[in-house]
Every structure is written in structure tokens, then in C-alpha cells.
Amino acid sequence: ASQEDSARTPHVYDVVVIGMGAAGVGISVALMDAGIENFVALERHEIGASFIRWPAEMRFITPSFPTNSVGMLDINSVVIGTSPAFALQVEHPTGRQYAAHLLGVAAAFKLPVIENIDVSEIVPSEDLFHIETCSGRFTTKHVIWAGGDFQYPSVDVFPGSQNCQHIGTISSYAELEGDDFIIVGGYESGVDAAVNLARRGKRVRLFDTGCPWKRETSDPSVALSTYTLERMRTASFIENVELFPHTPITSVTRRLEVNDGQTESLYEVTTLEGEVHQTRTNPILAAGFAGSHTLISDLFERRDDGFPLLNRHDESTLAPGLFLCGPAVRHGDQIFCFIYKYRQRFAVVAKAIATSLGLPAEHLEGYRNWGMYLDDLSICGQECVC
């Protein structure tokens, strides 16, 4: 009878990691370095799924360089001792290239990953969490939400935005038909689309509510990266792209016209000032991404900007034991939306969990030497002086 009872008793993990992109792979290795063995990582699709779904032409705006030999970690690494630049032999990897790198890291560290498993609900229950999935329930003491942003685009941003195609749904700019494009949104993904279309000789009109290409800050979380600004100075961009800064779009309408017996779509993009811009190609929406954290928003208090409110260990204040890793992490005015930023919090989360399990996690101290352990947020926010 005791054997039957044991068979019916669900296994209780110390940690379940949800999502196996850059954040999921990085935090999983940090858990291992903290001495935590009883954990599993769940991935809805495959390792690096969001990167695989980037437009084929899209590349990392942060450059990779193999600097481990001089004690500096590749800016796009999520694990000490690894370098996408060294592994891939490219400086600005594509999404698919970076996904291949993550797959290699997961294999090298033998991470306990279960792919093609969809999480439907996380239910806190006393000191445990019950995670409902398409393959049954997982029970755990701690949950790390490491889902990304790209597969969760912001699409409902103004009337008629459903008439646009979001960046997150484009597999390749080479597949887009037409010669005259309107892009709504002038941050990284919007300018990237304009760059790639301009290279093909397409006319592009790019609208943004602000002017991110002229922001006087060195923080690429709120201003365009050097890589993007450099591409904006190419001849193809200058010749083919017209910029409309400080021009909010209030609506996009689509109507059908019959020309020579052929039915064609005409899109009208209206600005806040009432100007109407027309195009016969589907406007491109580059309005950012809602992020996967919105799927579990009921388990977090919200900041004024809508992002999850976290304690100093990146833990939910509503559901202790639930941690957030990845681009949605925010502390004060600090935005941890790039890999080189949010990877600094892996050791913080891993140590908090290890401590709660009674483990010393002494090996995590080595993360400090590689710029991978940021627990003093007061040092953030310093701008370049020249």
C-alpha cells in the first residue's frame, strides 16, 4: 500500500523554469552553479523559439566579441565560459544563429529541458506552486518565469491597427510584396524593417511618436543603438526612407478599390494632425511587444508603468517563490531589457532560491568577476560623459 501511495504522490521540484530562451538557459545554468539539481525547464516550442521566429534579416544590435581570455564576457553571453562570437564566428548574429548557440549551451550543460509543453496556469497553494500544462501538472517550491517578449506583440494600439502587419509576424522582408511601405514605430524593430526594405530599393515612410534616433542618452533601452544609427547613414536608407518624427498615428483604415477589373486594397494612415498617408501595401506595425509576463499578471503587483513589481530578489510581492527573469525586469528607472542587462540578475535569483533551500550557493560569487552579479542597483544609471 505504501508503494501505491508513493506512486500517486507527485514529484515536488525545487524549481521549475518556464521558457528556454536566453533568460531560461542562463538562469538554468545559474541554478546548477548554485547547487540546485532538482529542477526542470519547460519550453512551449523549442529552445530559442523566439529567436527562431525573428525576421530572417534581423540581427542582434549588440555586438558579440570573444573577450573571455581577458576576463570580460561576450556581451551576448548568458553563461560564463561561453561566447556566441566564438561559437558562431559572427559579430551580429541572426535570430536563428543565436538560437543554435543557445541549443549548444543547453546541450553542453545537460540542462533538464522538456520542449513542446504549454503552460496554461500557475496556481500558488500554501508553500507550493501547481503548474498546469498540456502534459499534466508540475508541482514545485519555486517558479522562475523566463518567457520572452517577441511572441507576444502589441497589436491593439490605435483604431485600425489590426489592418497592419506586426513585425513579430514577418518571417522575411524579402517576402513582402510592393514598393511603397509605411512603418508605424521608429524604435529598433521599426528602423530595422526600414533598413532592410530600403536595401531592396523600396520606398519607406517611417512614423514615430518621438524621435528616438536623436535621443541624447547612452542607454539603448530608450535610444537607438550605435549599430542602428550607423545603418541609418547608409546610402540606401538616406535615398529611400522618409522620417516623420513626433508624428503619432491615430488610425489605419483599409478600403477596397477596383482597378481594371482587379480588386486592390488601399490603406489610409491618419496622423494626430489629421494628415492622411496612403499606401497599397499592408502597413507595418512596430509598436513593441506586450511580453509574456502579461500572461501571469495576476500573480504580480503592478508598477505605475504596468510592469511587474518585484522585490530586491526579482520575486513577486504577491506570490513569494515566483521569480521573474528576462527583459521585463524593472527596478526604479532601470530597464533590464537587453541580455547584457538582465543576465546580471541571474545570480541574484539563483542565490535567493538556494538560500531558501538551505544551500550555500558559494559558487555564485564567481559571477561577480564576470559582471554577472548585480545586487547593488545604486551603481546603475551612469551616463557617458563624452
mmCIF file of N, CA, C and O in Angstrom, residues 9-85:
data_model
loop_
_atom_site.group_PDB
_atom_site.id
_atom_site.type_symbol
_atom_site.label_atom_id
_atom_site.label_comp_id
_atom_site.label_asym_id
_atom_site.label_seq_id
_atom_site.Cartn_x
_atom_site.Cartn_y
_atom_site.Cartn_z
ATOM 1 N N THR A 9 1.985 9.953 -5.297
ATOM 2 C CA THR A 9 2.468 11.234 -4.792
ATOM 3 C C THR A 9 3.272 11.945 -5.884
ATOM 4 O O THR A 9 4.252 11.388 -6.388
ATOM 5 N N PRO A 10 2.872 13.142 -6.264
ATOM 6 C CA PRO A 10 3.593 13.836 -7.344
ATOM 7 C C PRO A 10 4.983 14.246 -6.885
ATOM 8 O O PRO A 10 5.219 14.552 -5.716
ATOM 9 N N HIS A 11 5.907 14.249 -7.831
ATOM 10 C CA HIS A 11 7.254 14.727 -7.536
ATOM 11 C C HIS A 11 7.215 16.234 -7.314
ATOM 12 O O HIS A 11 6.570 16.960 -8.066
ATOM 13 N N VAL A 12 7.862 16.683 -6.278
ATOM 14 C CA VAL A 12 7.926 18.116 -5.991
ATOM 15 C C VAL A 12 9.313 18.624 -6.368
ATOM 16 O O VAL A 12 10.320 18.219 -5.775
ATOM 17 N N TYR A 13 9.365 19.494 -7.359
ATOM 18 C CA TYR A 13 10.629 20.087 -7.776
ATOM 19 C C TYR A 13 10.998 21.230 -6.836
ATOM 20 O O TYR A 13 10.127 21.868 -6.228
ATOM 21 N N ASP A 14 12.264 21.484 -6.757
ATOM 22 C CA ASP A 14 12.704 22.687 -6.044
ATOM 23 C C ASP A 14 12.429 23.926 -6.886
ATOM 24 O O ASP A 14 12.055 24.983 -6.360
ATOM 25 N N VAL A 15 12.619 23.800 -8.209
ATOM 26 C CA VAL A 15 12.397 24.923 -9.118
ATOM 27 C C VAL A 15 11.863 24.400 -10.448
ATOM 28 O O VAL A 15 12.323 23.365 -10.939
ATOM 29 N N VAL A 16 10.934 25.144 -11.021
ATOM 30 C CA VAL A 16 10.535 24.941 -12.407
ATOM 31 C C VAL A 16 10.791 26.244 -13.145
ATOM 32 O O VAL A 16 10.299 27.304 -12.735
ATOM 33 N N VAL A 17 11.585 26.168 -14.204
ATOM 34 C CA VAL A 17 11.858 27.318 -15.060
ATOM 35 C C VAL A 17 10.912 27.246 -16.254
ATOM 36 O O VAL A 17 10.792 26.197 -16.883
ATOM 37 N N ILE A 18 10.241 28.345 -16.562
ATOM 38 C CA ILE A 18 9.309 28.380 -17.695
ATOM 39 C C ILE A 18 9.869 29.312 -18.759
ATOM 40 O O ILE A 18 10.017 30.512 -18.547
ATOM 41 N N GLY A 19 10.176 28.735 -19.921
ATOM 42 C CA GLY A 19 10.770 29.480 -21.018
ATOM 43 C C GLY A 19 12.245 29.160 -21.157
ATOM 44 O O GLY A 19 12.994 29.185 -20.175
ATOM 45 N N MET A 20 12.670 28.824 -22.374
ATOM 46 C CA MET A 20 14.075 28.459 -22.583
ATOM 47 C C MET A 20 14.676 29.255 -23.736
ATOM 48 O O MET A 20 15.219 28.719 -24.695
ATOM 49 N N GLY A 21 14.556 30.571 -23.613
ATOM 50 C CA GLY A 21 15.297 31.468 -24.472
ATOM 51 C C GLY A 21 16.592 31.839 -23.770
ATOM 52 O O GLY A 21 17.141 31.054 -22.991
ATOM 53 N N ALA A 22 17.072 33.042 -24.005
ATOM 54 C CA ALA A 22 18.322 33.479 -23.376
ATOM 55 C C ALA A 22 18.203 33.494 -21.856
ATOM 56 O O ALA A 22 19.112 33.034 -21.142
ATOM 57 N N ALA A 23 17.093 34.008 -21.332
ATOM 58 C CA ALA A 23 16.910 34.077 -19.880
ATOM 59 C C ALA A 23 16.777 32.686 -19.274
ATOM 60 O O ALA A 23 17.363 32.394 -18.225
ATOM 61 N N GLY A 24 16.005 31.816 -19.911
ATOM 62 C CA GLY A 24 15.795 30.482 -19.372
ATOM 63 C C GLY A 24 17.067 29.660 -19.342
ATOM 64 O O GLY A 24 17.351 28.974 -18.346
ATOM 65 N N VAL A 25 17.843 29.712 -20.418
ATOM 66 C CA VAL A 25 19.107 28.969 -20.461
ATOM 67 C C VAL A 25 20.075 29.520 -19.420
ATOM 68 O O VAL A 25 20.703 28.774 -18.664
ATOM 69 N N GLY A 26 20.177 30.852 -19.347
ATOM 70 C CA GLY A 26 21.111 31.463 -18.408
ATOM 71 C C GLY A 26 20.776 31.180 -16.961
ATOM 72 O O GLY A 26 21.654 30.816 -16.168
ATOM 73 N N ILE A 27 19.512 31.312 -16.591
ATOM 74 C CA ILE A 27 19.143 31.085 -15.190
ATOM 75 C C ILE A 27 19.233 29.609 -14.845
ATOM 76 O O ILE A 27 19.547 29.245 -13.701
ATOM 77 N N SER A 28 19.013 28.727 -15.806
ATOM 78 C CA SER A 28 19.123 27.288 -15.539
ATOM 79 C C SER A 28 20.548 26.908 -15.177
ATOM 80 O O SER A 28 20.788 26.124 -14.248
ATOM 81 N N VAL A 29 21.534 27.456 -15.893
ATOM 82 C CA VAL A 29 22.927 27.191 -15.564
ATOM 83 C C VAL A 29 23.271 27.796 -14.203
ATOM 84 O O VAL A 29 24.003 27.195 -13.403
ATOM 85 N N ALA A 30 22.729 28.972 -13.907
ATOM 86 C CA ALA A 30 22.975 29.603 -12.604
ATOM 87 C C ALA A 30 22.416 28.744 -11.473
ATOM 88 O O ALA A 30 23.033 28.641 -10.405
ATOM 89 N N LEU A 31 21.273 28.124 -11.693
ATOM 90 C CA LEU A 31 20.712 27.218 -10.678
ATOM 91 C C LEU A 31 21.662 26.051 -10.432
ATOM 92 O O LEU A 31 21.886 25.646 -9.278
ATOM 93 N N MET A 32 22.220 25.499 -11.502
ATOM 94 C CA MET A 32 23.168 24.400 -11.353
ATOM 95 C C MET A 32 24.403 24.861 -10.596
ATOM 96 O O MET A 32 24.918 24.155 -9.716
ATOM 97 N N ASP A 33 24.867 26.076 -10.906
ATOM 98 C CA ASP A 33 26.036 26.617 -10.214
ATOM 99 C C ASP A 33 25.743 26.889 -8.744
ATOM 100 O O ASP A 33 26.673 26.929 -7.919
ATOM 101 N N ALA A 34 24.479 27.076 -8.410
ATOM 102 C CA ALA A 34 24.083 27.295 -7.022
ATOM 103 C C ALA A 34 23.888 25.979 -6.271
ATOM 104 O O ALA A 34 23.545 25.980 -5.086
ATOM 105 N N GLY A 35 24.106 24.870 -6.961
ATOM 106 C CA GLY A 35 23.977 23.567 -6.318
ATOM 107 C C GLY A 35 22.583 22.992 -6.342
ATOM 108 O O GLY A 35 22.294 22.012 -5.643
ATOM 109 N N ILE A 36 21.710 23.588 -7.143
ATOM 110 C CA ILE A 36 20.323 23.102 -7.234
ATOM 111 C C ILE A 36 20.231 22.088 -8.370
ATOM 112 O O ILE A 36 20.519 22.408 -9.522
ATOM 113 N N GLU A 37 19.841 20.874 -8.045
ATOM 114 C CA GLU A 37 19.759 19.811 -9.038
ATOM 115 C C GLU A 37 18.328 19.394 -9.348
ATOM 116 O O GLU A 37 18.035 18.934 -10.453
ATOM 117 N N ASN A 38 17.444 19.560 -8.378
ATOM 118 C CA ASN A 38 16.065 19.095 -8.518
ATOM 119 C C ASN A 38 15.211 20.179 -9.193
ATOM 120 O O ASN A 38 14.390 20.836 -8.578
ATOM 121 N N PHE A 39 15.468 20.402 -10.482
ATOM 122 C CA PHE A 39 14.682 21.386 -11.215
ATOM 123 C C PHE A 39 14.466 20.907 -12.637
ATOM 124 O O PHE A 39 15.143 19.994 -13.132
ATOM 125 N N VAL A 40 13.505 21.526 -13.314
ATOM 126 C CA VAL A 40 13.208 21.211 -14.700
ATOM 127 C C VAL A 40 12.853 22.502 -15.412
ATOM 128 O O VAL A 40 12.352 23.452 -14.794
ATOM 129 N N ALA A 41 13.150 22.573 -16.709
ATOM 130 C CA ALA A 41 12.826 23.743 -17.520
ATOM 131 C C ALA A 41 11.810 23.349 -18.576
ATOM 132 O O ALA A 41 11.988 22.336 -19.282
ATOM 133 N N LEU A 42 10.733 24.116 -18.683
ATOM 134 C CA LEU A 42 9.649 23.831 -19.618
ATOM 135 C C LEU A 42 9.667 24.856 -20.747
ATOM 136 O O LEU A 42 9.724 26.062 -20.499
ATOM 137 N N GLU A 43 9.597 24.380 -21.975
ATOM 138 C CA GLU A 43 9.603 25.252 -23.147
ATOM 139 C C GLU A 43 8.405 24.933 -24.031
ATOM 140 O O GLU A 43 8.172 23.783 -24.371
ATOM 141 N N ARG A 44 7.637 25.960 -24.373
ATOM 142 C CA ARG A 44 6.414 25.770 -25.156
ATOM 143 C C ARG A 44 6.698 25.238 -26.553
ATOM 144 O O ARG A 44 5.941 24.423 -27.080
ATOM 145 N N HIS A 45 7.781 25.684 -27.163
ATOM 146 C CA HIS A 45 8.131 25.229 -28.508
ATOM 147 C C HIS A 45 9.468 24.485 -28.457
ATOM 148 O O HIS A 45 9.533 23.329 -28.131
ATOM 149 N N GLU A 46 10.542 25.202 -28.812
ATOM 150 C CA GLU A 46 11.874 24.644 -28.765
ATOM 151 C C GLU A 46 12.814 25.681 -28.178
ATOM 152 O O GLU A 46 12.467 26.847 -28.047
ATOM 153 N N ILE A 47 13.992 25.249 -27.771
ATOM 154 C CA ILE A 47 14.969 26.173 -27.191
ATOM 155 C C ILE A 47 15.254 27.301 -28.183
ATOM 156 O O ILE A 47 15.515 27.058 -29.360
ATOM 157 N N GLY A 48 15.165 28.537 -27.692
ATOM 158 C CA GLY A 48 15.414 29.691 -28.553
ATOM 159 C C GLY A 48 14.291 29.991 -29.524
ATOM 160 O O GLY A 48 14.514 30.612 -30.565
ATOM 161 N N ALA A 49 13.060 29.596 -29.181
ATOM 162 C CA ALA A 49 11.929 29.703 -30.114
ATOM 163 C C ALA A 49 11.696 31.120 -30.610
ATOM 164 O O ALA A 49 11.427 31.330 -31.802
ATOM 165 N N SER A 50 11.776 32.099 -29.731
ATOM 166 C CA SER A 50 11.515 33.480 -30.165
ATOM 167 C C SER A 50 12.558 33.951 -31.165
ATOM 168 O O SER A 50 12.237 34.628 -32.147
ATOM 169 N N PHE A 51 13.817 33.602 -30.934
ATOM 170 C CA PHE A 51 14.874 34.000 -31.861
ATOM 171 C C PHE A 51 14.676 33.354 -33.227
ATOM 172 O O PHE A 51 14.928 33.976 -34.270
ATOM 173 N N ILE A 52 14.230 32.116 -33.238
ATOM 174 C CA ILE A 52 13.980 31.416 -34.494
ATOM 175 C C ILE A 52 12.907 32.134 -35.307
ATOM 176 O O ILE A 52 12.934 32.128 -36.543
ATOM 177 N N ARG A 53 11.990 32.807 -34.625
ATOM 178 C CA ARG A 53 10.871 33.464 -35.288
ATOM 179 C C ARG A 53 11.148 34.919 -35.659
ATOM 180 O O ARG A 53 10.254 35.602 -36.159
ATOM 181 N N TRP A 54 12.337 35.395 -35.417
ATOM 182 C CA TRP A 54 12.697 36.732 -35.897
ATOM 183 C C TRP A 54 12.619 36.767 -37.423
ATOM 184 O O TRP A 54 12.807 35.730 -38.081
ATOM 185 N N PRO A 55 12.377 37.947 -38.015
ATOM 186 C CA PRO A 55 12.560 38.055 -39.469
ATOM 187 C C PRO A 55 13.963 37.591 -39.848
ATOM 188 O O PRO A 55 14.924 37.836 -39.106
ATOM 189 N N ALA A 56 14.071 36.921 -40.971
ATOM 190 C CA ALA A 56 15.349 36.307 -41.359
ATOM 191 C C ALA A 56 16.494 37.311 -41.405
ATOM 192 O O ALA A 56 17.647 36.980 -41.115
ATOM 193 N N GLU A 57 16.192 38.565 -41.756
ATOM 194 C CA GLU A 57 17.245 39.576 -41.897
ATOM 195 C C GLU A 57 17.617 40.251 -40.577
ATOM 196 O O GLU A 57 18.630 40.961 -40.505
ATOM 197 N N MET A 58 16.816 40.076 -39.550
ATOM 198 C CA MET A 58 17.054 40.765 -38.284
ATOM 199 C C MET A 58 18.291 40.200 -37.581
ATOM 200 O O MET A 58 18.465 38.993 -37.480
ATOM 201 N N ARG A 59 19.119 41.094 -37.076
ATOM 202 C CA ARG A 59 20.339 40.693 -36.379
ATOM 203 C C ARG A 59 20.426 41.360 -35.012
ATOM 204 O O ARG A 59 19.746 42.362 -34.754
ATOM 205 N N PHE A 60 21.252 40.819 -34.148
ATOM 206 C CA PHE A 60 21.485 41.426 -32.844
ATOM 207 C C PHE A 60 22.052 42.831 -33.030
ATOM 208 O O PHE A 60 22.966 43.043 -33.839
ATOM 209 N N ILE A 61 21.515 43.779 -32.294
ATOM 210 C CA ILE A 61 22.061 45.129 -32.343
ATOM 211 C C ILE A 61 23.250 45.260 -31.394
ATOM 212 O O ILE A 61 24.071 46.168 -31.536
ATOM 213 N N THR A 62 23.359 44.348 -30.421
ATOM 214 C CA THR A 62 24.512 44.323 -29.526
ATOM 215 C C THR A 62 25.575 43.416 -30.141
ATOM 216 O O THR A 62 25.291 42.265 -30.478
ATOM 217 N N PRO A 63 26.799 43.890 -30.311
ATOM 218 C CA PRO A 63 27.837 43.088 -30.973
ATOM 219 C C PRO A 63 28.420 42.023 -30.060
ATOM 220 O O PRO A 63 28.537 42.212 -28.846
ATOM 221 N N SER A 64 28.794 40.905 -30.650
ATOM 222 C CA SER A 64 29.480 39.842 -29.914
ATOM 223 C C SER A 64 30.971 39.892 -30.211
ATOM 224 O O SER A 64 31.378 40.155 -31.344
ATOM 225 N N PHE A 65 31.752 39.612 -29.165
ATOM 226 C CA PHE A 65 33.203 39.582 -29.335
ATOM 227 C C PHE A 65 33.769 38.617 -28.299
ATOM 228 O O PHE A 65 33.364 38.648 -27.131
ATOM 229 N N PRO A 66 34.690 37.722 -28.695
ATOM 230 C CA PRO A 66 35.218 36.722 -27.755
ATOM 231 C C PRO A 66 36.291 37.297 -26.838
ATOM 232 O O PRO A 66 37.487 37.215 -27.127
ATOM 233 N N THR A 67 35.868 37.892 -25.728
ATOM 234 C CA THR A 67 36.799 38.559 -24.819
ATOM 235 C C THR A 67 37.010 37.788 -23.513
ATOM 236 O O THR A 67 37.563 38.327 -22.558
ATOM 237 N N ASN A 68 36.565 36.523 -23.457
ATOM 238 C CA ASN A 68 36.716 35.756 -22.221
ATOM 239 C C ASN A 68 38.166 35.648 -21.773
ATOM 240 O O ASN A 68 38.461 35.616 -20.574
ATOM 241 N N SER A 69 39.090 35.591 -22.741
ATOM 242 C CA SER A 69 40.501 35.389 -22.404
ATOM 243 C C SER A 69 41.095 36.551 -21.622
ATOM 244 O O SER A 69 42.152 36.401 -20.999
ATOM 245 N N VAL A 70 40.431 37.702 -21.639
ATOM 246 C CA VAL A 70 40.916 38.856 -20.880
ATOM 247 C C VAL A 70 39.974 39.204 -19.737
ATOM 248 O O VAL A 70 39.999 40.300 -19.188
ATOM 249 N N GLY A 71 39.131 38.236 -19.369
ATOM 250 C CA GLY A 71 38.279 38.407 -18.197
ATOM 251 C C GLY A 71 37.026 39.218 -18.417
ATOM 252 O O GLY A 71 36.439 39.722 -17.455
ATOM 253 N N MET A 72 36.606 39.368 -19.668
ATOM 254 C CA MET A 72 35.374 40.095 -19.973
ATOM 255 C C MET A 72 34.452 39.177 -20.777
ATOM 256 O O MET A 72 34.881 38.557 -21.758
ATOM 257 N N LEU A 73 33.212 39.092 -20.368
ATOM 258 C CA LEU A 73 32.278 38.174 -21.003
ATOM 259 C C LEU A 73 31.671 38.799 -22.257
ATOM 260 O O LEU A 73 31.320 39.971 -22.280
ATOM 261 N N ASP A 74 31.579 37.996 -23.312
ATOM 262 C CA ASP A 74 30.885 38.394 -24.540
ATOM 263 C C ASP A 74 29.547 39.026 -24.153
ATOM 264 O O ASP A 74 28.791 38.485 -23.352
ATOM 265 N N ILE A 75 29.245 40.186 -24.724
ATOM 266 C CA ILE A 75 28.077 40.958 -24.312
ATOM 267 C C ILE A 75 26.757 40.215 -24.543
ATOM 268 O O ILE A 75 25.740 40.510 -23.920
ATOM 269 N N ASN A 76 26.771 39.214 -25.429
ATOM 270 C CA ASN A 76 25.556 38.449 -25.703
ATOM 271 C C ASN A 76 25.575 37.060 -25.074
ATOM 272 O O ASN A 76 24.711 36.229 -25.365
ATOM 273 N N SER A 77 26.554 36.798 -24.194
ATOM 274 C CA SER A 77 26.604 35.515 -23.499
ATOM 275 C C SER A 77 25.624 35.510 -22.331
ATOM 276 O O SER A 77 25.399 36.540 -21.694
ATOM 277 N N VAL A 78 25.083 34.341 -22.044
ATOM 278 C CA VAL A 78 24.229 34.197 -20.863
ATOM 279 C C VAL A 78 24.832 33.221 -19.867
ATOM 280 O O VAL A 78 24.292 33.024 -18.785
ATOM 281 N N VAL A 79 25.966 32.633 -20.229
ATOM 282 C CA VAL A 79 26.634 31.662 -19.365
ATOM 283 C C VAL A 79 28.134 31.946 -19.383
ATOM 284 O O VAL A 79 28.731 32.137 -20.453
ATOM 285 N N ILE A 80 28.746 31.973 -18.214
ATOM 286 C CA ILE A 80 30.188 32.173 -18.110
ATOM 287 C C ILE A 80 30.916 31.048 -18.855
ATOM 288 O O ILE A 80 30.549 29.880 -18.762
ATOM 289 N N GLY A 81 31.947 31.440 -19.609
ATOM 290 C CA GLY A 81 32.715 30.447 -20.346
ATOM 291 C C GLY A 81 32.189 30.188 -21.742
ATOM 292 O O GLY A 81 32.712 29.338 -22.460
ATOM 293 N N THR A 82 31.172 30.933 -22.142
ATOM 294 C CA THR A 82 30.624 30.788 -23.492
ATOM 295 C C THR A 82 30.732 32.114 -24.235
ATOM 296 O O THR A 82 30.843 33.177 -23.620
ATOM 297 N N SER A 83 30.693 32.047 -25.556
ATOM 298 C CA SER A 83 30.737 33.250 -26.386
ATOM 299 C C SER A 83 30.063 32.969 -27.710
ATOM 300 O O SER A 83 30.546 32.132 -28.487
ATOM 301 N N PRO A 84 28.937 33.633 -28.001
ATOM 302 C CA PRO A 84 28.312 33.465 -29.309
ATOM 303 C C PRO A 84 29.262 33.825 -30.452
ATOM 304 O O PRO A 84 29.247 33.184 -31.503
ATOM 305 N N ALA A 85 30.115 34.833 -30.242
ATOM 306 C CA ALA A 85 31.051 35.232 -31.291
ATOM 307 C C ALA A 85 32.019 34.102 -31.614
ATOM 308 O O ALA A 85 32.303 33.816 -32.780
#
